[in-house]
JSON list of C-alpha atoms in Angstrom, two decimals:
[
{"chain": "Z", "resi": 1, "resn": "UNK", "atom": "CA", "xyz": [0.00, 0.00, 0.00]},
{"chain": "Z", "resi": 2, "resn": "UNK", "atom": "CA", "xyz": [1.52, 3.43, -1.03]},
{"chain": "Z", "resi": 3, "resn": "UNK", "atom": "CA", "xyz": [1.78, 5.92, 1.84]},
{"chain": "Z", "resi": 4, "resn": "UNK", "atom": "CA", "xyz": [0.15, 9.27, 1.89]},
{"chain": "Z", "resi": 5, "resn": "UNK", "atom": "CA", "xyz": [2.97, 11.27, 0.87]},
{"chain": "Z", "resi": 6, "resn": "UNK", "atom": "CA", "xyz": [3.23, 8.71, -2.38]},
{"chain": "Z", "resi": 7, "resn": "UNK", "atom": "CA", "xyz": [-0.54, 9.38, -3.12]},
{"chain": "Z", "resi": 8, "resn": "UNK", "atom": "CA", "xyz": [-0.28, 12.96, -3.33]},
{"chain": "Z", "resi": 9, "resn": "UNK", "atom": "CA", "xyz": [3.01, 12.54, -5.38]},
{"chain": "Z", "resi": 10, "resn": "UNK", "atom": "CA", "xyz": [1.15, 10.12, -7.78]},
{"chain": "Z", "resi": 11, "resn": "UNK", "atom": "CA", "xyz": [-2.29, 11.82, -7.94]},
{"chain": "Z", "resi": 12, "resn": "UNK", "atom": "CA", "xyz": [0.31, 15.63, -8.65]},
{"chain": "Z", "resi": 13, "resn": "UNK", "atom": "CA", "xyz": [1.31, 13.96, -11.36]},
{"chain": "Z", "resi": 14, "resn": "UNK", "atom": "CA", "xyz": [-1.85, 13.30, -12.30]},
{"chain": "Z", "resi": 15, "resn": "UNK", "atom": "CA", "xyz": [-3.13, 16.27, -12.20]},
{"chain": "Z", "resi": 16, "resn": "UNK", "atom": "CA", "xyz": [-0.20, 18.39, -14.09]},
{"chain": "Z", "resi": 17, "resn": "UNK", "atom": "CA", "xyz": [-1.23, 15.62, -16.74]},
{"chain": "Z", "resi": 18, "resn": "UNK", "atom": "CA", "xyz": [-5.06, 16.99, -16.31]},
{"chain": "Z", "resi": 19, "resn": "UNK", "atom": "CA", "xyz": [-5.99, 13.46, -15.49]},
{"chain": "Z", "resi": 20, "resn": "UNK", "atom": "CA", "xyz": [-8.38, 14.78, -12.64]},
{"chain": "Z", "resi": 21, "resn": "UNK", "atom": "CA", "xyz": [-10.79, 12.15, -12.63]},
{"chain": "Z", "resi": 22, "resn": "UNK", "atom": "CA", "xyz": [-7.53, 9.13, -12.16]},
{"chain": "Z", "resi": 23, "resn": "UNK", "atom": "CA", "xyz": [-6.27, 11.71, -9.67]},
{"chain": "Z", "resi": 24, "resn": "UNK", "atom": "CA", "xyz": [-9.47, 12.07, -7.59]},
{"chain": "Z", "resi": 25, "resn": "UNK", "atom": "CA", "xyz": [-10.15, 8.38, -7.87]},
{"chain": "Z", "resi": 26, "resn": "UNK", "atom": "CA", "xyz": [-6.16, 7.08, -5.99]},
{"chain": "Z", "resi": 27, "resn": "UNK", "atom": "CA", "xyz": [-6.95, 9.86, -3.29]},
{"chain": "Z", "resi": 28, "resn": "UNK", "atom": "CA", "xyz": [-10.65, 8.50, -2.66]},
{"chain": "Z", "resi": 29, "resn": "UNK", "atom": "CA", "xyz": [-9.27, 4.87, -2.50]},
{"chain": "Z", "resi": 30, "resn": "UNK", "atom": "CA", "xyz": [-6.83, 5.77, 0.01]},
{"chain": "Z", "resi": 31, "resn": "UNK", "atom": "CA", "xyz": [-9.36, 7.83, 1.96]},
{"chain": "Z", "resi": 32, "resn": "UNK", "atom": "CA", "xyz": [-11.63, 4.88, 1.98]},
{"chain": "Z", "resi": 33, "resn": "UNK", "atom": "CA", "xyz": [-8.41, 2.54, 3.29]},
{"chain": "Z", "resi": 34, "resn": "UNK", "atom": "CA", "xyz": [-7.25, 4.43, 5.55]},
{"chain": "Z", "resi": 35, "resn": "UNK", "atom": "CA", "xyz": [-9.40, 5.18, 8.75]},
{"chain": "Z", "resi": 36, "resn": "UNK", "atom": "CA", "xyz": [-6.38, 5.24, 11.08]},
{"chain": "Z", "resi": 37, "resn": "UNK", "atom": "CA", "xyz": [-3.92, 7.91, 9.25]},
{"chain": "Z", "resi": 38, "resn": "UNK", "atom": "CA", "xyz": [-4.24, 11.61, 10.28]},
{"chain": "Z", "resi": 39, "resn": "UNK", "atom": "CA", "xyz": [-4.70, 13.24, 7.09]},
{"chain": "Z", "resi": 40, "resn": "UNK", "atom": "CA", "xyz": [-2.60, 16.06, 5.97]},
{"chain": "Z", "resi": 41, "resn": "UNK", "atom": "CA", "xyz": [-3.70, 19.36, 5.05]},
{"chain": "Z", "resi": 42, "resn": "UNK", "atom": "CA", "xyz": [-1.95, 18.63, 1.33]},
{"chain": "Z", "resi": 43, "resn": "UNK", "atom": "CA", "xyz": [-3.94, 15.81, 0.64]},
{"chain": "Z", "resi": 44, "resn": "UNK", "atom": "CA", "xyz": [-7.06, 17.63, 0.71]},
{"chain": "Z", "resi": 45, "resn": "UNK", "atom": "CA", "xyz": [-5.48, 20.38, -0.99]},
{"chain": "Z", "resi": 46, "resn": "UNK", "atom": "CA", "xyz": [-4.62, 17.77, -3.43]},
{"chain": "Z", "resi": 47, "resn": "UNK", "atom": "CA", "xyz": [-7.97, 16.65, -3.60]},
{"chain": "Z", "resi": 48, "resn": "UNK", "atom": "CA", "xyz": [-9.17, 20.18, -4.29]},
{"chain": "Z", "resi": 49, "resn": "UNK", "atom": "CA", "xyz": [-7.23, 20.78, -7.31]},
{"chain": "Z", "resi": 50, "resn": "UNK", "atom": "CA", "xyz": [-8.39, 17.31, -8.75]},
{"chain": "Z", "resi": 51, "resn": "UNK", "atom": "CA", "xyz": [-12.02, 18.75, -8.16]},
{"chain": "Z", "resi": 52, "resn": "UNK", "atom": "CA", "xyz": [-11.34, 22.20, -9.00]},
{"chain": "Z", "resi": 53, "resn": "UNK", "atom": "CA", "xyz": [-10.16, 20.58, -12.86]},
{"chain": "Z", "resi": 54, "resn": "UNK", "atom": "CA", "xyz": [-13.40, 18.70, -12.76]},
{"chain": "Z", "resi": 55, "resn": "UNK", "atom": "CA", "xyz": [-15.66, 21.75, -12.20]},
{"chain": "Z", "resi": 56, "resn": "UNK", "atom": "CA", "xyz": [-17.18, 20.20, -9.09]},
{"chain": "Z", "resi": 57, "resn": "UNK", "atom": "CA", "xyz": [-17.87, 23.55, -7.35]},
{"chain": "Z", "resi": 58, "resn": "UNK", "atom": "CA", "xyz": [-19.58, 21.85, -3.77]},
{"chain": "Z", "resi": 59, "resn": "UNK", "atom": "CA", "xyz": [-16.62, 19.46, -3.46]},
{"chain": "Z", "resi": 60, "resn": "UNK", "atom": "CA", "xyz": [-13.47, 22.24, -4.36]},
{"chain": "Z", "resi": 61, "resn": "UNK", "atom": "CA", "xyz": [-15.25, 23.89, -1.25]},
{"chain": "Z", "resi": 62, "resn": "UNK", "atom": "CA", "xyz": [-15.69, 21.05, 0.78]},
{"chain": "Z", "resi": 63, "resn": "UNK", "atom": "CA", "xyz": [-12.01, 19.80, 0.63]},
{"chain": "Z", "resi": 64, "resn": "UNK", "atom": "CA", "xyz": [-10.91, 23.42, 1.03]},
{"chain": "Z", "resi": 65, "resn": "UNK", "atom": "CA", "xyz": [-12.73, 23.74, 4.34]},
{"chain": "Z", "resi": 66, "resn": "UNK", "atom": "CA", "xyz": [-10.99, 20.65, 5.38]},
{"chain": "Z", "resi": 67, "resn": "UNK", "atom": "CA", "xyz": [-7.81, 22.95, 4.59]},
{"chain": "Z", "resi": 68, "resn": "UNK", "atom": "CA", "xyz": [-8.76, 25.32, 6.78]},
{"chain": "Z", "resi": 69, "resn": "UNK", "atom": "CA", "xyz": [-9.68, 22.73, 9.55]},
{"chain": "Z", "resi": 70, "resn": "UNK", "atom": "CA", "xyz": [-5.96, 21.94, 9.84]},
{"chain": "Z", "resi": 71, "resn": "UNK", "atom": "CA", "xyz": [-4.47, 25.44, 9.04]},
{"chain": "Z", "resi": 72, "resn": "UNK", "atom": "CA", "xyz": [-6.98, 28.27, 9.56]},
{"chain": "Z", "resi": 73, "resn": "UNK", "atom": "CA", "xyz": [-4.16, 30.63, 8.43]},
{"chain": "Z", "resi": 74, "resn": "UNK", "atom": "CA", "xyz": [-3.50, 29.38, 4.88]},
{"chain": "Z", "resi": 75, "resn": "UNK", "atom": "CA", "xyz": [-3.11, 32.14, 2.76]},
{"chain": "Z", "resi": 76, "resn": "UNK", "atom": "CA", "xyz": [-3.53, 30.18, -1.06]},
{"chain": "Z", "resi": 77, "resn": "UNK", "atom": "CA", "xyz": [-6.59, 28.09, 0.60]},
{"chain": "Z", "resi": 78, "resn": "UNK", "atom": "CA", "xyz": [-8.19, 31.69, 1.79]},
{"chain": "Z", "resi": 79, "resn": "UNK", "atom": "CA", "xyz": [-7.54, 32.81, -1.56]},
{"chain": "Z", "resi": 80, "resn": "UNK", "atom": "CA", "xyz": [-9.13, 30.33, -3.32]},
{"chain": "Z", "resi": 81, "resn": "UNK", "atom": "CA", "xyz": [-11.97, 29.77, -1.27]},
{"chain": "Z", "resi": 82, "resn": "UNK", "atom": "CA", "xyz": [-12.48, 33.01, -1.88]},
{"chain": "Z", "resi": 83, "resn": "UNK", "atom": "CA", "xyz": [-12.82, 32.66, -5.11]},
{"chain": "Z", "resi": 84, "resn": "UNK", "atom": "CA", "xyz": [-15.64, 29.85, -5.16]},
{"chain": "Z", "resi": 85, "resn": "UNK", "atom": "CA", "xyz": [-17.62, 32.53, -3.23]},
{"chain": "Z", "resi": 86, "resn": "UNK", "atom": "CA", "xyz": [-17.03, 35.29, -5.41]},
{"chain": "Z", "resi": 87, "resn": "UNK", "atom": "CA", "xyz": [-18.14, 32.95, -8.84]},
{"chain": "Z", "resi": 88, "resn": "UNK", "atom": "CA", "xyz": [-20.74, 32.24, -6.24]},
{"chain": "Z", "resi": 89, "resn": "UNK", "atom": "CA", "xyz": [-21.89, 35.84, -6.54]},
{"chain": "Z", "resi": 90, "resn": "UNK", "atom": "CA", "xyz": [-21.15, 35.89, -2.56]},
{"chain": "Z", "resi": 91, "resn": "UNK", "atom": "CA", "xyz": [-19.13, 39.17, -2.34]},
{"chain": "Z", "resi": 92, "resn": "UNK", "atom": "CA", "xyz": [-19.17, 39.76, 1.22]},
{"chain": "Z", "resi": 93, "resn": "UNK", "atom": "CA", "xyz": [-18.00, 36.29, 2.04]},
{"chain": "Z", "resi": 94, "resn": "UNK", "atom": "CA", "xyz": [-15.50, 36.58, -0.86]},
{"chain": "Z", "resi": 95, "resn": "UNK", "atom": "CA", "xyz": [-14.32, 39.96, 0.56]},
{"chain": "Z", "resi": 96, "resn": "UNK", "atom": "CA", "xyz": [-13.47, 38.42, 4.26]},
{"chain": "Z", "resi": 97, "resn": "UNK", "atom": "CA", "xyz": [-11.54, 35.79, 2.41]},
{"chain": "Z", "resi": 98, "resn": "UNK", "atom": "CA", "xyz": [-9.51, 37.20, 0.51]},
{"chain": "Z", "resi": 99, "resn": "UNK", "atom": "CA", "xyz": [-8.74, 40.23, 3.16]},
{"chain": "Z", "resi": 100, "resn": "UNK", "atom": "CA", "xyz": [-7.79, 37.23, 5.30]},
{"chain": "Z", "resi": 101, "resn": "UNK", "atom": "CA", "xyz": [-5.75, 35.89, 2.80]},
{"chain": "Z", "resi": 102, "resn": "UNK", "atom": "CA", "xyz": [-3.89, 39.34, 2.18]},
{"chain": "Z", "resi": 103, "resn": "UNK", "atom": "CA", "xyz": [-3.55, 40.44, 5.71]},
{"chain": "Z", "resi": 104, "resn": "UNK", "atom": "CA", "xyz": [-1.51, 36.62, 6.70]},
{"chain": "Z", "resi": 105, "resn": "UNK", "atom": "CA", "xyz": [0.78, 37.45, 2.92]},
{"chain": "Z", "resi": 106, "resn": "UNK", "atom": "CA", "xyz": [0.95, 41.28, 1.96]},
{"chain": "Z", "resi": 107, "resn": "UNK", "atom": "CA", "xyz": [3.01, 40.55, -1.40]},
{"chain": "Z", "resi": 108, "resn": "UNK", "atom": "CA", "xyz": [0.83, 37.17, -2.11]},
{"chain": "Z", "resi": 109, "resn": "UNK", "atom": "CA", "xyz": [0.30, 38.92, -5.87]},
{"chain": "Z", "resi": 110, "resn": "UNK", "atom": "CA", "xyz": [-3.00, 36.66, -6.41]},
{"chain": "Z", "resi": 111, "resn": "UNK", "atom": "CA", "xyz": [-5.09, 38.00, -3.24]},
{"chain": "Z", "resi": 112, "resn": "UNK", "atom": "CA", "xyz": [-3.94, 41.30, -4.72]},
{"chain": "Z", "resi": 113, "resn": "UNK", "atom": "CA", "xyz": [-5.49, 40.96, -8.29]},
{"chain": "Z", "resi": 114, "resn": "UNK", "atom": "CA", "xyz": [-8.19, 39.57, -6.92]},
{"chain": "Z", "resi": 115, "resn": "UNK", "atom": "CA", "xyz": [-9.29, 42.41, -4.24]},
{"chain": "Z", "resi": 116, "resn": "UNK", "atom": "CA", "xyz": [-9.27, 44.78, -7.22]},
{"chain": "Z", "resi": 117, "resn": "UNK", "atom": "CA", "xyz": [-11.41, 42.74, -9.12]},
{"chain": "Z", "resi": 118, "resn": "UNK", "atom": "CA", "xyz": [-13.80, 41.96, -6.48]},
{"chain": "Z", "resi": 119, "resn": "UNK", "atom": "CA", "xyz": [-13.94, 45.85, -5.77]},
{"chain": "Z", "resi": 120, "resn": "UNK", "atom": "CA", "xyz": [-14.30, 46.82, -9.15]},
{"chain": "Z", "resi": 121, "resn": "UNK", "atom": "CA", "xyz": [-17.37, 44.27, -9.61]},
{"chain": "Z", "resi": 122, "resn": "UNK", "atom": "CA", "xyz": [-18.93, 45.83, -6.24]},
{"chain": "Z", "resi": 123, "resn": "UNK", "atom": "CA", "xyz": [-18.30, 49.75, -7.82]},
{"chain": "Z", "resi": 124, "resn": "UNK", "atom": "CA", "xyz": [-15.62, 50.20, -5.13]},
{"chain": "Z", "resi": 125, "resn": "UNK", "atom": "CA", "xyz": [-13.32, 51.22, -7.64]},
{"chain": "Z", "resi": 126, "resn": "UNK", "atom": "CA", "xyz": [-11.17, 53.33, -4.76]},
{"chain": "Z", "resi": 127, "resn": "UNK", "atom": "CA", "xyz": [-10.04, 50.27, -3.58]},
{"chain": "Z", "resi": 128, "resn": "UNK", "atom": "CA", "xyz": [-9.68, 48.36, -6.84]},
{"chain": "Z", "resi": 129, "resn": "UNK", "atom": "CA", "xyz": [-7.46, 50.92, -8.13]},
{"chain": "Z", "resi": 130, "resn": "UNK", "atom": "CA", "xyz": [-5.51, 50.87, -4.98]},
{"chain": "Z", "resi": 131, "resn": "UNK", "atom": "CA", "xyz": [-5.21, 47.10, -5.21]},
{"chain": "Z", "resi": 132, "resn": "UNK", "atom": "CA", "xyz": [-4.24, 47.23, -9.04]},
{"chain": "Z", "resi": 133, "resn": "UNK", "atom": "CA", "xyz": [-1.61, 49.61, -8.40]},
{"chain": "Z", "resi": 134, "resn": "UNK", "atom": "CA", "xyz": [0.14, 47.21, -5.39]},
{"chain": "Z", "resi": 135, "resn": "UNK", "atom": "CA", "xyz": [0.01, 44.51, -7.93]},
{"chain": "Z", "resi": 136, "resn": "UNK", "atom": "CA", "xyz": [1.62, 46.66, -10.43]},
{"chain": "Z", "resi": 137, "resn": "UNK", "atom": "CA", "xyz": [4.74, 46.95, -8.00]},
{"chain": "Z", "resi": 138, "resn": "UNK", "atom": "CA", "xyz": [4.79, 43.36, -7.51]},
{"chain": "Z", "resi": 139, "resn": "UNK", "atom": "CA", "xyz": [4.72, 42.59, -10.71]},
{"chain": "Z", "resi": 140, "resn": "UNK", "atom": "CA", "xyz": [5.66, 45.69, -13.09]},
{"chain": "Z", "resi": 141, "resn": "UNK", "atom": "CA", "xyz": [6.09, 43.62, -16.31]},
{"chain": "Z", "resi": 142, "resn": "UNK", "atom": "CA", "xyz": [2.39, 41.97, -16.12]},
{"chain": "Z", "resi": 143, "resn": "UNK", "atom": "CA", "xyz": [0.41, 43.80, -18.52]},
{"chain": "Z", "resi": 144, "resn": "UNK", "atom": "CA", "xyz": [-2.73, 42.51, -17.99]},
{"chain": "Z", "resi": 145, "resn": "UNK", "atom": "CA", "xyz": [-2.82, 44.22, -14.89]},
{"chain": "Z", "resi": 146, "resn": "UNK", "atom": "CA", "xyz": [-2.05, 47.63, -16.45]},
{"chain": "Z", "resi": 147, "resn": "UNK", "atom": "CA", "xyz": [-5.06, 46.69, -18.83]},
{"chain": "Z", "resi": 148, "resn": "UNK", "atom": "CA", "xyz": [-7.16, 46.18, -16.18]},
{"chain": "Z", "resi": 149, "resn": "UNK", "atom": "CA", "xyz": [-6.41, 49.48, -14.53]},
{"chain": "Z", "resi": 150, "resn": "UNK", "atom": "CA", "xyz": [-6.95, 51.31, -17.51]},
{"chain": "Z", "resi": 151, "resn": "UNK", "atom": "CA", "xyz": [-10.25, 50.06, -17.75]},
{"chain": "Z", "resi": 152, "resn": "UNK", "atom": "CA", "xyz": [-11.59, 51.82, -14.59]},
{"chain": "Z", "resi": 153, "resn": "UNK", "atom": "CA", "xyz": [-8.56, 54.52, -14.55]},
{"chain": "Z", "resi": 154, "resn": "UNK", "atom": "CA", "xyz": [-9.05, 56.52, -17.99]},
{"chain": "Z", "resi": 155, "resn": "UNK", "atom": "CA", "xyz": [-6.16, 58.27, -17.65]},
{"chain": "Z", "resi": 156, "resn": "UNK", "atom": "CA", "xyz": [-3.68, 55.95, -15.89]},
{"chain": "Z", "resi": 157, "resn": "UNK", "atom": "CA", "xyz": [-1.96, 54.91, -19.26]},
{"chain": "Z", "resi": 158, "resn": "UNK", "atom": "CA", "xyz": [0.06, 57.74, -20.53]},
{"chain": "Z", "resi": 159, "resn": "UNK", "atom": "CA", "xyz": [2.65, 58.35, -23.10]},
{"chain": "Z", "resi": 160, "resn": "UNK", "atom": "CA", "xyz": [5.64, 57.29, -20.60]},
{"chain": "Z", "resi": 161, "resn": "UNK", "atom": "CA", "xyz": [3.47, 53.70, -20.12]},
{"chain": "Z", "resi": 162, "resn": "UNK", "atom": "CA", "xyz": [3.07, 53.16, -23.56]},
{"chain": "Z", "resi": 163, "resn": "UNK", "atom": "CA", "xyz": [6.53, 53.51, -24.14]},
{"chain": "Z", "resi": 164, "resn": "UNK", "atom": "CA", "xyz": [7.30, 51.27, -21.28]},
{"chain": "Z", "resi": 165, "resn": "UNK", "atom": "CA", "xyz": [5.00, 48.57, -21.93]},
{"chain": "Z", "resi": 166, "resn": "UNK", "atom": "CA", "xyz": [6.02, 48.58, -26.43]},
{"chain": "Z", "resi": 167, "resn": "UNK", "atom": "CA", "xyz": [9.55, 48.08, -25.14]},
{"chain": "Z", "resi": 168, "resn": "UNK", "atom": "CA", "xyz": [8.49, 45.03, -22.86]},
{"chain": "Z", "resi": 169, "resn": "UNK", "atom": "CA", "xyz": [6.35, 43.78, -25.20]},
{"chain": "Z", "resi": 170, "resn": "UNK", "atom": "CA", "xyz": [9.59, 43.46, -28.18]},
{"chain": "Z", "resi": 171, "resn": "UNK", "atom": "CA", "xyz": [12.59, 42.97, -25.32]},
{"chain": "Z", "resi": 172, "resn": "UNK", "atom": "CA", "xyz": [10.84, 40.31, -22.94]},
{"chain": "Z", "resi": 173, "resn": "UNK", "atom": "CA", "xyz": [8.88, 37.02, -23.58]},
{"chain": "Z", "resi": 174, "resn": "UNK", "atom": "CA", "xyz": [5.31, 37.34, -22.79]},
{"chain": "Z", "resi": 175, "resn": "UNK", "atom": "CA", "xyz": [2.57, 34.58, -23.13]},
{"chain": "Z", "resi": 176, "resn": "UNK", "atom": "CA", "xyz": [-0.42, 34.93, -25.92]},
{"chain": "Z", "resi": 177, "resn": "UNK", "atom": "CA", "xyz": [-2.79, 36.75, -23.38]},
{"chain": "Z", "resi": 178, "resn": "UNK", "atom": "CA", "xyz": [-0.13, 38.63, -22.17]},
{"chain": "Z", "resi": 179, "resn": "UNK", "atom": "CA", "xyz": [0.68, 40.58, -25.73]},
{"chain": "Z", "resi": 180, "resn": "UNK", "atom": "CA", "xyz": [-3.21, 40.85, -26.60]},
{"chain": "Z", "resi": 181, "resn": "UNK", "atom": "CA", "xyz": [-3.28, 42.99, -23.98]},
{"chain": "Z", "resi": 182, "resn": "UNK", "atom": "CA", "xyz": [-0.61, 44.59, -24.63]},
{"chain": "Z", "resi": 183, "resn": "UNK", "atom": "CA", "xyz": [-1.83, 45.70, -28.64]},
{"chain": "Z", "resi": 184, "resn": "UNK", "atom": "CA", "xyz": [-4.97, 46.74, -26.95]},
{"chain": "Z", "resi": 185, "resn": "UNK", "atom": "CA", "xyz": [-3.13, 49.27, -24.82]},
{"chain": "Z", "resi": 186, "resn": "UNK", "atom": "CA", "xyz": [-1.26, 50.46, -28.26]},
{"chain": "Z", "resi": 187, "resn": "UNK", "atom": "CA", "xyz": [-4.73, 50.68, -30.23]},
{"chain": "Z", "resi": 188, "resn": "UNK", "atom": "CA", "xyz": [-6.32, 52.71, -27.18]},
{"chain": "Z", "resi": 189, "resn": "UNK", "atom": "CA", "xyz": [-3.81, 54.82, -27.33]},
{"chain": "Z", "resi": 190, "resn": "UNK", "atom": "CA", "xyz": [-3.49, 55.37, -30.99]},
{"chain": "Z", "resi": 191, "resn": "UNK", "atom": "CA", "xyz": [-7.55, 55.82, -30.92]},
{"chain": "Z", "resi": 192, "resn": "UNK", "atom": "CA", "xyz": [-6.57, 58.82, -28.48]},
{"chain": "Z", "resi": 193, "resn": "UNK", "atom": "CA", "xyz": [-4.52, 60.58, -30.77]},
{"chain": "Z", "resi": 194, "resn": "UNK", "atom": "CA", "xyz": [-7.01, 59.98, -33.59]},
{"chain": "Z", "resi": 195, "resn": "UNK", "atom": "CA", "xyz": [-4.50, 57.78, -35.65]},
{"chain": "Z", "resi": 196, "resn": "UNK", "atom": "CA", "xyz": [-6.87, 55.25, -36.68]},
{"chain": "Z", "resi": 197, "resn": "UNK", "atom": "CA", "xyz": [-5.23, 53.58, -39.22]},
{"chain": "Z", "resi": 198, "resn": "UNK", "atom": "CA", "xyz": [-2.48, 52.48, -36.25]},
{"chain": "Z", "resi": 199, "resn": "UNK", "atom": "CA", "xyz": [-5.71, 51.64, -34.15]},
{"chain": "Z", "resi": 200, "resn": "UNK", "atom": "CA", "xyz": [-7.26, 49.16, -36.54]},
{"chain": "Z", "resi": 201, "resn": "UNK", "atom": "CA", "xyz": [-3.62, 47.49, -37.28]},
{"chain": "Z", "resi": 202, "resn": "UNK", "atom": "CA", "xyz": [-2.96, 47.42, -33.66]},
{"chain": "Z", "resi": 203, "resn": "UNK", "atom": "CA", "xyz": [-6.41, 45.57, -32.39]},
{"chain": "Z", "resi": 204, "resn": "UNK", "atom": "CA", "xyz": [-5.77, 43.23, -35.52]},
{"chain": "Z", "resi": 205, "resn": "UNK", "atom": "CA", "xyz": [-2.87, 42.16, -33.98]},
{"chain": "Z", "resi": 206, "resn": "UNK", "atom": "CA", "xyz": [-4.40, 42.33, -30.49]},
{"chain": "Z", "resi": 207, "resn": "UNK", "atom": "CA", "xyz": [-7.21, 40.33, -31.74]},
{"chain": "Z", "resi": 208, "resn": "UNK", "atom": "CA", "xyz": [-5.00, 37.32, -33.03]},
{"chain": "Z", "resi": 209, "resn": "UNK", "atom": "CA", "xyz": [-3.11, 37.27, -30.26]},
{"chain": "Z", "resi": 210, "resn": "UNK", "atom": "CA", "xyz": [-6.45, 36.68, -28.14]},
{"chain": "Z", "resi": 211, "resn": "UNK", "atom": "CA", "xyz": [-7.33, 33.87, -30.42]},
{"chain": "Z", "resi": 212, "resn": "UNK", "atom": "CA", "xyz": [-4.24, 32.11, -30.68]},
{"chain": "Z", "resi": 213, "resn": "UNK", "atom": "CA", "xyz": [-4.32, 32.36, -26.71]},
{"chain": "Z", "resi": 214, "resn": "UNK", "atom": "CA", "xyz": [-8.20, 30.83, -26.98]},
{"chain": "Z", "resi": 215, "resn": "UNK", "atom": "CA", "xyz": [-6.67, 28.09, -29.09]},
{"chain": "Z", "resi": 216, "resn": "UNK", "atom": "CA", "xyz": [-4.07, 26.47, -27.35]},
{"chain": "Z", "resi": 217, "resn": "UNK", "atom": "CA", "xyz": [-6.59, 26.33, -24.39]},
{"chain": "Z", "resi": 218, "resn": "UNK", "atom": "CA", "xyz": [-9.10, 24.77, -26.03]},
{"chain": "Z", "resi": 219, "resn": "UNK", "atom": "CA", "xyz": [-6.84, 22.31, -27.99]},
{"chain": "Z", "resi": 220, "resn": "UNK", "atom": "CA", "xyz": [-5.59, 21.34, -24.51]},
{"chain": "Z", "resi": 221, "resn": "UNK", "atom": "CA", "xyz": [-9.01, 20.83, -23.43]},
{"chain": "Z", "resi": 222, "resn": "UNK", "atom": "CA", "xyz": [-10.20, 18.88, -26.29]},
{"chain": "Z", "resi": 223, "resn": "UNK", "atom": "CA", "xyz": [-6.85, 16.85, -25.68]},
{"chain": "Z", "resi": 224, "resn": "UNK", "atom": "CA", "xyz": [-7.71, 15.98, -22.27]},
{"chain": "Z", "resi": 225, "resn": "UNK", "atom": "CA", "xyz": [-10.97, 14.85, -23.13]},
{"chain": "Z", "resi": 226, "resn": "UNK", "atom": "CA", "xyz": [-10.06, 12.75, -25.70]},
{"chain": "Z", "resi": 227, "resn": "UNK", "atom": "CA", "xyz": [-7.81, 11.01, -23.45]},
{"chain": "Z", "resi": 228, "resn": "UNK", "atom": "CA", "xyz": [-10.47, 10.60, -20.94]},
{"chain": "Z", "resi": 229, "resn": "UNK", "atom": "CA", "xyz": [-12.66, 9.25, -22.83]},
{"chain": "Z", "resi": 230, "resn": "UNK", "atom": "CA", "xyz": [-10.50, 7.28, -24.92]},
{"chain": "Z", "resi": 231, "resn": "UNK", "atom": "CA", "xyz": [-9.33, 5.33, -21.16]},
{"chain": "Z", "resi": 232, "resn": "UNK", "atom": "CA", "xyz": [-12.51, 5.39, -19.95]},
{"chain": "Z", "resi": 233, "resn": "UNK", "atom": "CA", "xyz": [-15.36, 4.16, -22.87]},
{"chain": "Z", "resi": 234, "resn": "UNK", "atom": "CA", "xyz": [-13.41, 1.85, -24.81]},
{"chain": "Z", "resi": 235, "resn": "UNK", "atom": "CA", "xyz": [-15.40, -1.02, -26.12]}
]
């Protein structure tokens, strides 16, 4: 019989493969066998991401509580209890969460992104751009977050930004979502300045960059399931 520690190895593995359903399944079996072990607070956590992958909203929150059970002060299970509650459409509860979360881990940069979008979908947009901002000095080369600031800040991107974020975006490697971003920054700003043939060129490339991000997510989605499937309905 594999120990607890080998479980959660195995069913990790599992899940960077997005095998949720085979990694949920050897973490159940030991649960079941295995009355007499104290459980540790990364084996539910483990069990959390396997339902989290599986969209089973009740369970991700059940095993999460568990978490907090065993360590009340847990600033990545706060966090993403949180965010159950705030898909949820629970605010307040989201709000006490992730405070928690921020308040144990001050530079935690998730809890930070977060808060500001939590704020900004309540209209406290005082505290979202205060939020966006911290996350900005965490993490100055993001540029999603300067996108998202601009959306509630009209004129928090100015000529110095632009300049700063066209140099990051040809001098350091960003992912697909990153750079769509990134060209919609450059087409806001060339909208500004009324130069509208630079706006059209610049969402075109913006707009490709989106869909070439939407791609590769889907075609690892469609991958996964075709492995599930393909393991689990044979004939």
């Amino acid at each position: 019989m594999y120990s607890q520690l080998e479980v959660i190895k195995k069913a990790s593995t599992l899940i960077e493969g997005k095998r949720y359903i085979q990694a949920k399944e050897i973490l159940l079996n030991f649960f079941e066998n295995s009355k007499n072990i104290k459980l540790d607070i990364k084996f539910y956590y483990t069990l959390y991401l396997a339902s989290d992958g599986l969209k089973e909203t009740q369970n991700s929150k059940k095993y999460l509580e568990k978490c907090l059970r065993i360590n009340e002060k847990n600033h990545i299970v706060l966090n993403n209890l949180a965010n159950i509650f705030l898909k949820e459409g629970n605010f307040y509860k989201a709000e006490k969460l992730y405070l928690s979360s921020y308040n144990l881990k001050k530079d935690y940069l998730l809890v930070i992104v977060n808060l500001a979008i939590l704020y900004k979908n309540i209209g406290k947009l005082d505290q979202s751009k205060k939020f966006y901002k911290k996350a900005i000095e965490l993490s100055p080369k993001r540029i999603s977050i300067y996108f998202n600031l601009s959306r509630i800040d009209k004129n928090f991107i100015d000529e110095n930004k632009i300049k700063y974020l066209s140099n990051l975006m040809k001098n350091e490697k960003q992912d697909l979502s990153e750079m769509s971003y990134g060209y919609f920054l450059l087409a806001d700003n060339e909208r500004k300045k009324k130069n509208f043939s630079k706006e059209i060129n610049y969402l075109e490339k913006a707009n490709k960059y989106s869909f070439d991000a939407m791609k590769k997510i889907n075609t690892q989605t469609l991958n996964y399931w075709k492995d599930v499937i393909s393991r689990n309905y044979k004939n």
